[in-house]
Every structure is written in C-alpha cells, then in structure tokens.
XYZ file of C-alpha atoms in Angstrom:
623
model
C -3.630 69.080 -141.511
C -2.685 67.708 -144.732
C -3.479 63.909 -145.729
C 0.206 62.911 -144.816
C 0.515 64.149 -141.411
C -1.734 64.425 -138.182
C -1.044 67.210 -135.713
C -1.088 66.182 -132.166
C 1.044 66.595 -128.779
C 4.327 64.667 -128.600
C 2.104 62.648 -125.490
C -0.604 62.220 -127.553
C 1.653 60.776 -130.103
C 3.592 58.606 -128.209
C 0.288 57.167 -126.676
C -1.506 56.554 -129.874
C 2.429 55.083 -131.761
C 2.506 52.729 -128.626
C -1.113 51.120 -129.094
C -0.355 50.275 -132.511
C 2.744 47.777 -131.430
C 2.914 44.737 -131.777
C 4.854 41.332 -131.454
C 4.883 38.364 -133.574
C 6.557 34.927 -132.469
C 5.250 31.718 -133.960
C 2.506 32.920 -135.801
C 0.511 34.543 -132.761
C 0.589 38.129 -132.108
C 0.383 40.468 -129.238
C -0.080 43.818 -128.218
C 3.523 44.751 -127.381
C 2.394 47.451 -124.722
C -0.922 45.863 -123.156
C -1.705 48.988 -120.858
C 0.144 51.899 -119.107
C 0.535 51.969 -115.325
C 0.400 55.724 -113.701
C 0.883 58.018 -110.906
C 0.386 62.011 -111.831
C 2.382 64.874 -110.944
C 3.424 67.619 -112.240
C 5.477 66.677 -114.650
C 3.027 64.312 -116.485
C -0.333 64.916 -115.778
C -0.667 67.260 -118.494
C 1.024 65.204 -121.298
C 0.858 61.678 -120.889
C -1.981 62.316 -118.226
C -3.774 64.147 -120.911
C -3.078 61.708 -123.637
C -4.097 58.380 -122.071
C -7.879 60.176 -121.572
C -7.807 61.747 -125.171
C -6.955 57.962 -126.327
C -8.687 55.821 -123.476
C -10.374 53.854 -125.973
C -7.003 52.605 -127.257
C -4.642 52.516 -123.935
C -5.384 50.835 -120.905
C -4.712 52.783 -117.746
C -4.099 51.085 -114.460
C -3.961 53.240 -111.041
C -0.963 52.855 -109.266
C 0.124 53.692 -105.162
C 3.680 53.210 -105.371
C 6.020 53.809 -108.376
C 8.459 50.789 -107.690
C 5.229 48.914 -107.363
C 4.114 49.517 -110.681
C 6.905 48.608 -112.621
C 6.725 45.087 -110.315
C 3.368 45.064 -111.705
C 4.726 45.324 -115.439
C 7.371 42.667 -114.638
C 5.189 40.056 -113.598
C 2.682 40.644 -116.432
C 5.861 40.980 -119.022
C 7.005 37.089 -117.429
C 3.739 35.984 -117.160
C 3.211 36.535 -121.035
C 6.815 35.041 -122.347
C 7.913 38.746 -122.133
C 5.920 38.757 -125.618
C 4.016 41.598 -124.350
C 4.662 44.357 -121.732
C 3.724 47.192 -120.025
C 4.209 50.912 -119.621
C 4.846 52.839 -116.112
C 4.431 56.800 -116.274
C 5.646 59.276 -113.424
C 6.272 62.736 -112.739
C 9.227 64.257 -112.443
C 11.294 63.706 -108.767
C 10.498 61.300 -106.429
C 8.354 59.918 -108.962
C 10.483 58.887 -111.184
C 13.617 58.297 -108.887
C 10.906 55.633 -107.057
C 11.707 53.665 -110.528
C 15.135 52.870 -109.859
C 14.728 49.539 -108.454
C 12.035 48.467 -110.514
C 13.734 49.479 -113.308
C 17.088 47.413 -112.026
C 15.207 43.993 -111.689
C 13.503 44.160 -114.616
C 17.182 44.538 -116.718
C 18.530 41.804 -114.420
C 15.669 39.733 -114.955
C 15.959 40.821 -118.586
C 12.352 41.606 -118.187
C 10.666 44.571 -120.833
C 9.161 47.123 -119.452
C 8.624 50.931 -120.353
C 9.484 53.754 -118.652
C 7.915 57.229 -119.113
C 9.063 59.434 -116.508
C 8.074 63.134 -116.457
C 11.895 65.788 -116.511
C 12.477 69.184 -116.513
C 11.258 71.853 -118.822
C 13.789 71.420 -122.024
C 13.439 75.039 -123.042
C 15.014 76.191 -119.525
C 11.602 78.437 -118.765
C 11.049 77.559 -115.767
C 14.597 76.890 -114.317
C 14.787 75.760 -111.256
C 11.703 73.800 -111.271
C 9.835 72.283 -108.416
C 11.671 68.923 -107.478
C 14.404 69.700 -110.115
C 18.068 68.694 -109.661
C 20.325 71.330 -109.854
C 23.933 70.345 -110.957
C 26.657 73.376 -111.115
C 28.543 71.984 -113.792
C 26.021 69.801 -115.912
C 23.145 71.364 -116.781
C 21.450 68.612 -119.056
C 21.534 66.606 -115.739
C 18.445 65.580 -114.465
C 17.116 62.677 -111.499
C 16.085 60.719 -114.327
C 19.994 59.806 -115.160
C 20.061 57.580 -111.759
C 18.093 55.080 -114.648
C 20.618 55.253 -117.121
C 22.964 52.290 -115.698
C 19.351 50.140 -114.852
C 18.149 50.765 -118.204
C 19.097 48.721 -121.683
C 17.590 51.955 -123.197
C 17.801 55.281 -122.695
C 16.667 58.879 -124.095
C 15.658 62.012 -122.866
C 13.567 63.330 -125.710
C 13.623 66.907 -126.190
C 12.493 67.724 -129.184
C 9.306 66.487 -130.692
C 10.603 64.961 -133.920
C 13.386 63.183 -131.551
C 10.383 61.064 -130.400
C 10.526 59.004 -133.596
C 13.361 57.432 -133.794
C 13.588 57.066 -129.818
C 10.495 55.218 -129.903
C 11.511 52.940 -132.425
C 14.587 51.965 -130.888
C 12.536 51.807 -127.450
C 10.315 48.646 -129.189
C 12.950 47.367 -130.821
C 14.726 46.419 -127.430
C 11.640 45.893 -126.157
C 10.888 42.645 -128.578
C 14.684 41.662 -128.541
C 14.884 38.512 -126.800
C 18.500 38.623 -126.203
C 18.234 42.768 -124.904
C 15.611 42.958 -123.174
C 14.923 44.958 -120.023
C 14.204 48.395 -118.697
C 13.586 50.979 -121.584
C 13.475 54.593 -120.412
C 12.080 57.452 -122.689
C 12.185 60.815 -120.097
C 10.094 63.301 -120.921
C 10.711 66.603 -120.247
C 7.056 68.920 -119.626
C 6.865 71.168 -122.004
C 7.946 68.450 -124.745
C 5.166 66.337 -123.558
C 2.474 69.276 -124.380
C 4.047 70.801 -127.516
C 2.489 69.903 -131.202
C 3.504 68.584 -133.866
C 3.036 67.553 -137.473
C 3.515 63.485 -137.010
C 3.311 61.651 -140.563
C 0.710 58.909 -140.449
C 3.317 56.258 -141.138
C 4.473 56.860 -137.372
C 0.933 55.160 -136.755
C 0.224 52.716 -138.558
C 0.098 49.065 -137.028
C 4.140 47.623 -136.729
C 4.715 44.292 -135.960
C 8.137 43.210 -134.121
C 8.987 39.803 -135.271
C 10.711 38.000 -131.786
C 13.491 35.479 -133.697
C 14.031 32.256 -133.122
C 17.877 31.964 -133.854
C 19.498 28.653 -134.511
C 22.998 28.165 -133.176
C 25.878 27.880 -135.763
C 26.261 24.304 -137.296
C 29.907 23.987 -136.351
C 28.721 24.955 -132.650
C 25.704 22.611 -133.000
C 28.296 19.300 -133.960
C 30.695 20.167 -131.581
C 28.489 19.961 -128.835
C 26.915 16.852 -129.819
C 30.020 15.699 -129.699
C 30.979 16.930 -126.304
C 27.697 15.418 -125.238
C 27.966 11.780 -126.534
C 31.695 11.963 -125.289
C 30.402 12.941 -121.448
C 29.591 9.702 -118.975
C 27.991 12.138 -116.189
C 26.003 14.827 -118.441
C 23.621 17.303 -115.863
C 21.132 20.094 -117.895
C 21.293 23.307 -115.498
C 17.781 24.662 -116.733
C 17.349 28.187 -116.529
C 14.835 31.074 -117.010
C 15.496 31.276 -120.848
C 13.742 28.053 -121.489
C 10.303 29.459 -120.143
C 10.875 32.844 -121.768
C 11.641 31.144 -125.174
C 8.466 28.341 -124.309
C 11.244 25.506 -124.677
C 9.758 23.091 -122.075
C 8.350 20.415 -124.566
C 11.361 20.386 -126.590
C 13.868 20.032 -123.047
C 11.657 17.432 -122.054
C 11.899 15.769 -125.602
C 15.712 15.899 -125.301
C 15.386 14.230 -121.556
C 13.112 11.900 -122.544
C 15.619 10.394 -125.673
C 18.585 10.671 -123.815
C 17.868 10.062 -120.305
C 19.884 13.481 -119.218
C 18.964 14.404 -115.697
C 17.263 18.389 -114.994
C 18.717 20.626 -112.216
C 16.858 23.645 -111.981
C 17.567 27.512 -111.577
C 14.966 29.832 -109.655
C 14.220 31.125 -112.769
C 14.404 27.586 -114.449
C 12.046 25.814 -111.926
C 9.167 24.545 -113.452
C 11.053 23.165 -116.934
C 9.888 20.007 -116.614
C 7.011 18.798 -114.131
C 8.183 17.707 -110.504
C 7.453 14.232 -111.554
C 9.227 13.639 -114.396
C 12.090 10.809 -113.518
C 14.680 13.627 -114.753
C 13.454 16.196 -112.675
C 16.215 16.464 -109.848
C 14.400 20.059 -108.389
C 16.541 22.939 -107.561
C 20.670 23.579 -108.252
C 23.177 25.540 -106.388
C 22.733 27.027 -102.951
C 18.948 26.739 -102.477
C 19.775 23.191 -104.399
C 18.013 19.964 -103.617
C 20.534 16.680 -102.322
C 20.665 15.105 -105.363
C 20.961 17.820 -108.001
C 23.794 19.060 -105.478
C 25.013 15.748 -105.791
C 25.128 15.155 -109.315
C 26.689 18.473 -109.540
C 29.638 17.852 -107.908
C 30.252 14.609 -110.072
C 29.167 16.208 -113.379
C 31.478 16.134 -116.207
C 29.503 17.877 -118.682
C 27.127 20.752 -117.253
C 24.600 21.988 -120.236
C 23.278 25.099 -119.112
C 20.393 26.371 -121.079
C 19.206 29.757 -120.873
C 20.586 30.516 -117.557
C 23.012 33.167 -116.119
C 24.880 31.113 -113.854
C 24.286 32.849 -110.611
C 26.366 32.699 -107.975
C 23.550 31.378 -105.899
C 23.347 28.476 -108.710
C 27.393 27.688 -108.914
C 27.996 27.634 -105.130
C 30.315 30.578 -105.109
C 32.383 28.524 -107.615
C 32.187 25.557 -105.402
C 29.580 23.015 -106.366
C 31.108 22.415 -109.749
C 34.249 20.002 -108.468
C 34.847 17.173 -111.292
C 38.479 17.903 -111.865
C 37.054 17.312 -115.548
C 34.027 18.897 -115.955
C 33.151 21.272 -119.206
C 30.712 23.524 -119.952
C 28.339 23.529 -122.602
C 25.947 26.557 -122.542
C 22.726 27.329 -125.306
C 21.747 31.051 -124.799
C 20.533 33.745 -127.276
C 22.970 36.183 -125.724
C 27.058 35.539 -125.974
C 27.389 37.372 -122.833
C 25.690 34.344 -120.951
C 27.016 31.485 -123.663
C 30.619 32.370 -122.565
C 30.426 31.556 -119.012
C 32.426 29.614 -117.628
C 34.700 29.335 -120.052
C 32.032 26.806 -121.471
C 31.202 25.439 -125.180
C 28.956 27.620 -126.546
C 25.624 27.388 -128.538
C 24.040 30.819 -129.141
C 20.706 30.552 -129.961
C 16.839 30.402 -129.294
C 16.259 27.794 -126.746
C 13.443 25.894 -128.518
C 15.696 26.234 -131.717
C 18.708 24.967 -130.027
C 17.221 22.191 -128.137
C 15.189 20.636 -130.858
C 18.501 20.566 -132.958
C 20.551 19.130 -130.265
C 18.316 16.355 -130.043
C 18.498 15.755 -133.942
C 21.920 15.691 -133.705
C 22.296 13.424 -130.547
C 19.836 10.842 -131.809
C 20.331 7.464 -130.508
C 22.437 8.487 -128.058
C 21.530 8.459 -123.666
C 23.415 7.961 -120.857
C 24.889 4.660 -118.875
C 22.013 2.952 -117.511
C 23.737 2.540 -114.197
C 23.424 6.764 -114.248
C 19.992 7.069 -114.758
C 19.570 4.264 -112.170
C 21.847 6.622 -110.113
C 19.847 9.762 -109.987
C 16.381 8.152 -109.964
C 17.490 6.566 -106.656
C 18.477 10.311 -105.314
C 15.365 11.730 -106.419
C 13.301 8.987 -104.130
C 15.375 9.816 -101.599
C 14.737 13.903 -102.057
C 10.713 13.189 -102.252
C 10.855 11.451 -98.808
C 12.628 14.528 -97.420
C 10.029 16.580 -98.861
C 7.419 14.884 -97.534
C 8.801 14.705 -94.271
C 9.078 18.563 -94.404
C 5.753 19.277 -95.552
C 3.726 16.976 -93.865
C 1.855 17.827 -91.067
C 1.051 15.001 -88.237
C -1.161 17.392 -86.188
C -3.803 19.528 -87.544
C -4.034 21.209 -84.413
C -0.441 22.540 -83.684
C 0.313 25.832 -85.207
C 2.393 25.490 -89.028
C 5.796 25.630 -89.592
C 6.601 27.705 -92.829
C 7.597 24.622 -94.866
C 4.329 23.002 -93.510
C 2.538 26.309 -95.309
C 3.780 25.261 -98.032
C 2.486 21.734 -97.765
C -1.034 22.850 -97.478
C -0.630 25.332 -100.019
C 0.645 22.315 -102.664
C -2.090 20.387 -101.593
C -4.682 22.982 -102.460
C -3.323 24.652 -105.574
C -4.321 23.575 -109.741
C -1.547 22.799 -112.255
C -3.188 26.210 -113.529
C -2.222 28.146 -110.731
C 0.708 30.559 -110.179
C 2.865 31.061 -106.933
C 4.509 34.204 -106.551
C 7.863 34.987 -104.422
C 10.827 36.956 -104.193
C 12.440 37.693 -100.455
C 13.233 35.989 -97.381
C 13.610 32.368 -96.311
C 11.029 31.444 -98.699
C 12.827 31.393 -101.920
C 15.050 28.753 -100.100
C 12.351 26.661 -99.422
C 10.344 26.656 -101.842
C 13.746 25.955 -104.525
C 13.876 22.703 -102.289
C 9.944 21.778 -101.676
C 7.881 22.887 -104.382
C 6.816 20.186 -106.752
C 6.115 22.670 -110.056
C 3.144 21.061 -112.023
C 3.211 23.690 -114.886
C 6.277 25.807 -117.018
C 4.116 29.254 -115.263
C 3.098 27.943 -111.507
C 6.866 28.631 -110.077
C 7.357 32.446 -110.370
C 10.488 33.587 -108.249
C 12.008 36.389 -108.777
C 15.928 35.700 -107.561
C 18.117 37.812 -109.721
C 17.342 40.976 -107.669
C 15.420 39.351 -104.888
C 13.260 42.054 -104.152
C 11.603 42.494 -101.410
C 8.081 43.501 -102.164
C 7.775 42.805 -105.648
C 5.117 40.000 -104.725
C 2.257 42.037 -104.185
C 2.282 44.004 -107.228
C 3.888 41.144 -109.447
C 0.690 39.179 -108.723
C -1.623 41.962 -110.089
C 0.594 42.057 -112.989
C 0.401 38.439 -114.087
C -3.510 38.405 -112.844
C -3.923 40.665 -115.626
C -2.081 38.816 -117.805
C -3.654 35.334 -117.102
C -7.499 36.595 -115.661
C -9.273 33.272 -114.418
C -5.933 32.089 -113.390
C -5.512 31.470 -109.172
C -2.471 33.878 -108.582
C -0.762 33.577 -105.145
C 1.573 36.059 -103.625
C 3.460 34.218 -100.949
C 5.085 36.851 -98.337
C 6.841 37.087 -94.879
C 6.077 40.125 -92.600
C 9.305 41.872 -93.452
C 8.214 42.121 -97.245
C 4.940 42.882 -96.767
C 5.891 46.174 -94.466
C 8.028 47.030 -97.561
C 5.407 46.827 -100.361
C 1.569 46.281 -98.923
C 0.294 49.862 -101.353
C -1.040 48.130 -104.339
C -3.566 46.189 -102.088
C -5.616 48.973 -102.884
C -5.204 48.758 -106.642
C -6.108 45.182 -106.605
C -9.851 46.060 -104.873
C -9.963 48.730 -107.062
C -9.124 46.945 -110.100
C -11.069 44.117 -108.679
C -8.489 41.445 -109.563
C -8.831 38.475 -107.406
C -5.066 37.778 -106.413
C -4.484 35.736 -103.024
C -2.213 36.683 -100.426
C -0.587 34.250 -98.369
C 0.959 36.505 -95.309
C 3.220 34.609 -93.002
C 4.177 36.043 -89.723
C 7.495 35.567 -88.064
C 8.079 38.878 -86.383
C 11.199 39.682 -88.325
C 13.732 38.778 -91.002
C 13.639 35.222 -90.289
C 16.304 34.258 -93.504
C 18.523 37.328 -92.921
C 18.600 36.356 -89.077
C 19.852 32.773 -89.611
C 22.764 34.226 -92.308
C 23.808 37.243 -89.794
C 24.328 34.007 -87.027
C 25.817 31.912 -89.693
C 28.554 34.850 -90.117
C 29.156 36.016 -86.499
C 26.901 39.129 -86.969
C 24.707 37.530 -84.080
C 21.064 38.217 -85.505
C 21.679 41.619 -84.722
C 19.018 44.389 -86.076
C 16.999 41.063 -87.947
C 13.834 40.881 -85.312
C 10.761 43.203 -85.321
C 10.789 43.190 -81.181
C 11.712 46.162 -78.384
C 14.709 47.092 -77.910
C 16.113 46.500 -74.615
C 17.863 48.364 -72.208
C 21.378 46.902 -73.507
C 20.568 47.960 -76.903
C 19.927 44.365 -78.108
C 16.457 43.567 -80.226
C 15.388 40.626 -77.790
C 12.080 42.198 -76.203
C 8.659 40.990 -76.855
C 7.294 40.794 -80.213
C 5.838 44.476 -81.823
C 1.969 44.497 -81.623
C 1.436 44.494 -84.701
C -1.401 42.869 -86.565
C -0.661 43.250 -90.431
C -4.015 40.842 -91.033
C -5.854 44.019 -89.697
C -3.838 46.289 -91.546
C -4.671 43.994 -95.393
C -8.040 44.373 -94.031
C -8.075 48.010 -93.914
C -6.549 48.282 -96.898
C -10.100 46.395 -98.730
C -8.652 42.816 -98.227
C -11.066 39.774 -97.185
C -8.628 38.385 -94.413
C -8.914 35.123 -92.906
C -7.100 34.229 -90.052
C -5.269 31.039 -89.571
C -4.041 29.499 -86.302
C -3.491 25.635 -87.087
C -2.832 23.663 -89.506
C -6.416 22.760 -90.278
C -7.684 26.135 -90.070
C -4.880 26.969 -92.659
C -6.158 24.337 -95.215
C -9.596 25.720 -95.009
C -8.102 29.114 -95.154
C -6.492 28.233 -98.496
C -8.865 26.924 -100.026
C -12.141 29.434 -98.812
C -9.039 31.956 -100.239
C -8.622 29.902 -104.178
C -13.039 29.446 -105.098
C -13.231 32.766 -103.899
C -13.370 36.186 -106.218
C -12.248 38.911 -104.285
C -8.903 39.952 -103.078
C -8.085 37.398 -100.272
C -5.048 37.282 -97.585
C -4.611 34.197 -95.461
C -2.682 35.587 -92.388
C -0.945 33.063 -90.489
C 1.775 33.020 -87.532
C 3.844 30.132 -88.040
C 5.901 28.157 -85.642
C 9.841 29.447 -86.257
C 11.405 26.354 -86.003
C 13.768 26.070 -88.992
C 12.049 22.610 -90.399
C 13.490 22.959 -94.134
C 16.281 21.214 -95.219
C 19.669 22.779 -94.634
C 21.694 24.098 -97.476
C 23.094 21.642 -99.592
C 25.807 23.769 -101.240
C 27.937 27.101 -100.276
C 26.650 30.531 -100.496
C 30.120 32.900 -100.365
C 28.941 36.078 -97.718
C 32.213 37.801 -96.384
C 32.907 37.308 -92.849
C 34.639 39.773 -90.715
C 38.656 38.862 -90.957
C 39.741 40.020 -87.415
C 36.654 40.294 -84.500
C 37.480 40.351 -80.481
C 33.747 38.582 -80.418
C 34.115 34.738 -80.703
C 31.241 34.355 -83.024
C 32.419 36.111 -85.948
C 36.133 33.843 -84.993
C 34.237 30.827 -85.350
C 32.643 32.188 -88.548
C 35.993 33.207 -90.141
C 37.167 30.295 -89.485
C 33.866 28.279 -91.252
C 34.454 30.378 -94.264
C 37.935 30.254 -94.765
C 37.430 26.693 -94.982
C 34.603 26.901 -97.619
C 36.214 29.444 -100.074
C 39.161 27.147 -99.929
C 36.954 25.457 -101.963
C 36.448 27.660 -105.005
C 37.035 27.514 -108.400
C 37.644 28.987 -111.733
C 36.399 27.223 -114.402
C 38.977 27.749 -117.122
C-alpha cells in the first residue's frame, strides 16, 4: 500500500467514508450518519456485515426486526435532529430490501434523509440466477432494488468499486440539502461489496457539508412586504419547514410585531407554544374552529415551509375569500409556487427574520386581533370540554387519553403518531409546549411508523420522555421493534389504545356509504357482515411477551397513574387501555374530498353522493 492509497473492500470503504461525514449549520456540527441500522442476509452479511465489525469502533450498529421498521427508526431520529444528522438502514438482497419501499416513500415525502444500503445481485453475472433474484427476460440490469427508484431522491447501483466515489458523494450531498432531501439509495451488488480496492486517503478524510441558509431575492422580499401591509385579514399557515430550518423564535418574533395570527400544519404544529395569543392550533381538515374560520375569511395566506396538503386546503375548499392571495417562503420552488401564490424562496429563519425587517411598524387592525383572540377562547373551552374527565371511575374516551396524557407530560417530552383517528384529534386537542413535543407523521400516514420512530428520536434525544401513541390496528401492523427497544434498552413509552378495529377508517367508510364494512376486528357472521363479538385478543399480553413492562388501565384514574408510573420509569413501558368508542372529539371543521360511489342500488352510498356532490361544489383553483 503506498502512502496515497489504502486497500480495503468497497464495504469497508463505504463504512469507514460514511463515519467521517459531517454537517455544519450555524456553527455546530454533526455526524451526518450517526449509526447504521441492519438486518443480514445473504446479500450483505459479508460486505457491509463484515465492515461495520472491522470498523465497530467508528459505526454504530443498531439490530433491527423489520426492514420498514428501521428506516421509521432513521426517520424519526433524522426529524428529531433538524434532519442535521441521519441514519443508515442495510439489507440483503429480496425481501429485504423490497421491505424498504415504504420506508423509503415517507421519508422522500416527508423530505426526511435517510440512507439506504440494500444488498443486489452479483454484478459479474457468476452466479446468475441467484437466490431471491429477479429475473426479467428483456432487462437484465433489472433488479428488486429498482421498486426504490421512484421513492428515492437518489439513486445508484454501484458496480464497480471506483463507482463508489462519486456515488457516495452525491449520496451526502442530497443528504445535507435542505431543499432535496429524502430517501438516498446506494444498492450494492455482493460481490462489489467484498472486492478490494486501492481507495486514495482523500476519500477519508473528515468532509463537512455546510446546510445553507438561503435568503430570498430582494425584489421577492419587497414585494411581499408589500402584499403583507396591503392585506386587512393576513393568516401564517405554519408548516414543517419552520421546525426543520429551527425558525420558531424568529415566526414568533414576526407574530409578536405584527399581531399575525398562526394556523398550523401536522407537520407545523408546535411553531409557536399552544398559549401564545396567535396560536389558532391546527388548519385544514383536522383544523381547529377558529383557524378554519379565519381561513375562510383570509385574504392573504403566508404559508411558510409547508406543502399545502390537501388535508390542510380542504380539498380546495377552505380557502373561499373571493380575494385571497398567496404568499409562500420555502427553500424549494416546487412548494413556493403553490397555489399560484407570491413566492419567497428561501431558508425559513432567513426569510422570516427579513420579512420582519422589512414589515417593521406594521400589524394588523386591532378589531382582528380582537377577532381571533375571541375564537381561540372559544376553541380552549371546547378542548377542555373534550379532554376533561368528570369521573375517574368510568372507562376513557380516546380524547380523554389524551387529557391525562397532557396533564402528565414535560415541555421536554415528545409525542409520537402517525395512523388512525388520532392524528385528527390530537391536530384539534393537543396544546404543543415545545417546537419537538408534536411529532406526526401525516404526509404518508403510516401506519406503524410509531413504534420504531420513537426508538429513533430516543436515540437522538436520550433522557428525553418519548411517547408512541397507537390504536390496535397500528400496533398489529408494526409491534417487531419492541424487541429492539429492550435490547437496546431505550426507555420509549407506549401508549396502546384499544378499540377493536379501525375506529377512523370506520367512521369515513359510513361517512361515504361504504357502511363500516371490513373496518372492525370482530367474527364474521353468518351473513358475511363483521358485527360478531370482539376478537380475544389481548395485545397488552402480547407487548409483554415481547420484553415490555405493561400496565393495564381500566379508568380514568388508573390511566393517570398508569402514565405517569410509565414517564419516572426507565424501562420500556406500554400503558394498555380499552377506551370507551364514543366519538367525543370535535367534528371536522373543514372538507376532506374521498370519492363516493356515483351510481349505488344501496341508499347509503345515495345519501353519500349526494353529501359530496354538494361539498366539491365547493372547490377551488387558486389562480
């Protein structure tokens, strides 16, 4: 080995390139890839297996059960951190790495970073067909691992040793991009993983990926100050890009000179504390009554860093000022455009703290803020009445859950959720205390990300109460990496509420005329209808198997204790609780556009038709 070079596997390469990365926003850096996640198979157990124990000293490696699961682990850690720092998920070839897909998808909806190093096929053909190996007549370069193409905002199949180089560069450069973010696949094929190579030393030497802070153009920035001081009904639709981009002080700064009122996206939630006088709680759909409201009326909408989900606009309906404009900060065009809106591309902080320079002096009609402040009393004594619980001994309603849970959390602490008729509630209910407490994932809504999410941002934020917050349909999709917590003795807490069924995907299926049909986990009965008695099932025995403490809740009092024996202690904990399945949350506030059958001879999906023919009549395009 000369002094210039260093001969190692293309595995052990990659492993020792990737502990040398780093980000750099601020002035504070981080270790781009904190750890690697892993499964082994053939198809990796030999390379990257091989290379994460040669270099153990200088990579992490976390035990996985479930491939999906792991890359939910890497999100949550990757959000948890700012997505300054991420994680990497290795797989062998097949079912291993196909298991990515989804992970893969909400991560580059999310724009989330994480890396993806699943095991191929042999590149030199020796072994052709190989176990688990897709055989296409006509495209013989095609392997499983394509099915991550479309999911990923990277990918390459490196098949050549001295291909790695470049690859991985490009892999950390979208990594660190704030605006590109997402999934970044490298596939691996076997024998690529184990072959040698000369590497020069450069390829390891300590890189540091500068995250920008861009500031919109000037000519953007005075046009929509202008567009601003001209608007008598300004709303801020906050999204997910201000906690990504840590924008929350400057927002608030903005709020607190002008006196412009905060709706909040999913992702948003959190942007400014529940009791700030601005803070009008969740937009669209899921929306609170007076951001709703204000909505409608709005004739100025300032989205920052959000995607404007169709969960957040309505369906194109909440938006109804015959006059309203849009006026949308977001590092990425794509997402600046929407909506035909003003645009400011830019860094959040950037673009807020400028925005505020350029708008000083100026704040909405007193009668406005007197306006809004008056619909945000009203919204807290609907939360209150929702949450509140007049009898300790009667067994919870899920909005009463959480109620106790609010009342037993730290500003510190982090509440995880994803599926069901949670994310609805909790939009509406929770009263965020901290820019990191609210952690929903909504733009893929998956169903059993919790779990594994909450190990993620445990390891991210250790001391830190982390709470995953599931129904009984997303814990049977997702329960594996109970396991990995006990092993990796991270102390997350699992709140598991039992409905027997999907409780939000029932009341939509009767909203549209599909009857509840196939949405209950009960018998089936002899006329082929789901309306027996309940499965018996007890998924508090089956977290316990799995090396959960478990404590069982029956009332409300027993729940509070529950929750709190669950927070001082520093094990894996579950609080299992049945809950009463009276809908108690608020109804919808807003439009939520779900195709209903256009001809039916049953008279619930008539009376549905005729519902939603009346609602899309609504709908816009803002132009």
């Amino acid at each position: 080995m000369s002094a210039a070079t260093r001969r190692l596997t293309t595995a052990q390469a990659l492993v020792r390139f990737l502990s040398a990365q780093y980000t750099e926003r601020d002035g504070v850096r981080r270790r781009l890839i904190a750890g690697t996640w892993g499964i082994f198979g053939h198809g990796n157990v030999a390379g990257i297996g091989q290379a994460l124990v040669e270099y153990r000293d200088m990579m992490p490696y976390h035990q996985g059960r479930n491939e999906q699961a792991m890359v939910h682990a890497a999100v949550g850690h990757a959000r948890q951190l700012n997505r300054l720092s991420a994680q990497a998920v290795t797989t062998s070839i097949g079912p291993g790495a196909t298991n990515l897909v989804t992970g893969a998808a909400l991560a580059t909806v999310n724009r989330l970073p994480v890396l993806l190093l699943p095991g191929d096929h042999f590149a030199s053909r020796v072994a052709d067909p190989l176990l688990q190996q897709l055989e296409h007549p006509v495209e013989a370069d095609v392997s499983v691992n394509d099915t991550l193409r479309p999911v990923s905002r990277y990918f390459d199949r490196v098949t050549r040793p001295e291909a790695l180089i470049p690859s991985a560069l490009n892999a950390m450069r979208v990594l660190a991009d704030p605006a590109e973010t997402g999934a970044v696949t490298l596939a691996l094929p076997q024998d690529v993983q184990a072959e040698a190579y000369d590497w020069p030393e450069e390829f390891f030497a300590d890189r540091v990926w500068a995250v920008r802070r861009p500031a919109p153009d000037p000519a953007e920035l005075a046009a929509a100050a202008q567009a601003v001081r001209a608007a008598r009904r300004p709303l801020i639709v906050a999204g997910g890009g201000i906690h990504h981009s840590e924008a929350e002080e400057a927002l608030k700064a903005l709020v607190d000179a002008t006196g412009i009122p905060v709706a909040s996206t999913q992702a948003g939630k959190g942007s400014l504390r529940h009791d700030h006088p601005a803070d009008l709680g969740g937009i669209g759909h899921t929306g609170t009554a007076v951001s709703d409201a204000l909505a409608r009326t709005a004739d100025l909408v300032i989205g920052v860093g959000t995607r404007y989900t169709d969960f957040t606009t309505a369906s194109g309906t909440l938006f109804q000022n015959p006059d309203v404009r849009f006026l949308n900060l977001n590092i990425t065009g794509f997402d600046a455009h929407k909506l035909a809106a003003r645009t400011l591309v830019g860094d959040a902080r950037t673009g807020l703290e400028q925005l505020a320079g350029a708008l000083a002096g100026h704040r909405v009609e007193a009668s406005y803020e007197a306006e809004y402040r008056a619909g945000k009393e009203r919204w807290e004594r609907v939360v209150e009445t929702a949450c509140r619980a007049d009898d300790d001994t009667a067994v919870p309603t899920q909005t009463q859950v959480i109620g106790a849970l609010d009342a037993v959390v730290g500003d510190e602490d982090v509440v995880i959720n994803a599926a069901g008729s949670l994310p609805g509630d909790l939009h509406k209910l929770w009263r965020a205390r901290s820019p990191r407490q609210y952690h929903l994932e909504y733009g893929y809504s998956c169903m059993g990300y919790e779990i594994p999410a909450a190990l993620g941002v445990q390891q991210a934020a250790p001391g830190t109460p982390v709470w995953a917050l599931v129904g009984d349909g997303t814990y049977l999709m997702n329960p594996t990496e109970i396991v990995t917590a006990v092993q990796e003795d991270l102390p997350v807490k699992l709140v598991l509420i039992q409905n027997h069924g999907y409780a939000s995907i029932g009341g939509l299926s009767e909203s549209v005329g599909a009857e509840r049909f196939g949405t209950a986990y009960r018998h089936r009965s002899a006329d082929g209808t789901f309306t027996g008695a309940p499965l018996p099932v007890d998924l508090a025995a089956n977290a316990a198997s799995l090396g959960m403490d478990v404590l069982r809740a029956k009332t409300v009092r027993e729940l509070r204790d529950a929750l709190a024996q669950a927070r001082a202690s520093d094990r894996p904990t579950c609080v299992y609780v049945e809950t009463d399945p009276a809908p108690t949350a608020p109804p919808a506030e807003a439009w939520w556009d779900v195709p209903v059958a256009e001809v039916s001879a049953r008279e619930a999906a008539v009376r549905a038709r005729a519902r939603y023919d009346a609602e899309a009549a609504e709908r816009r395009r803002h132009l």
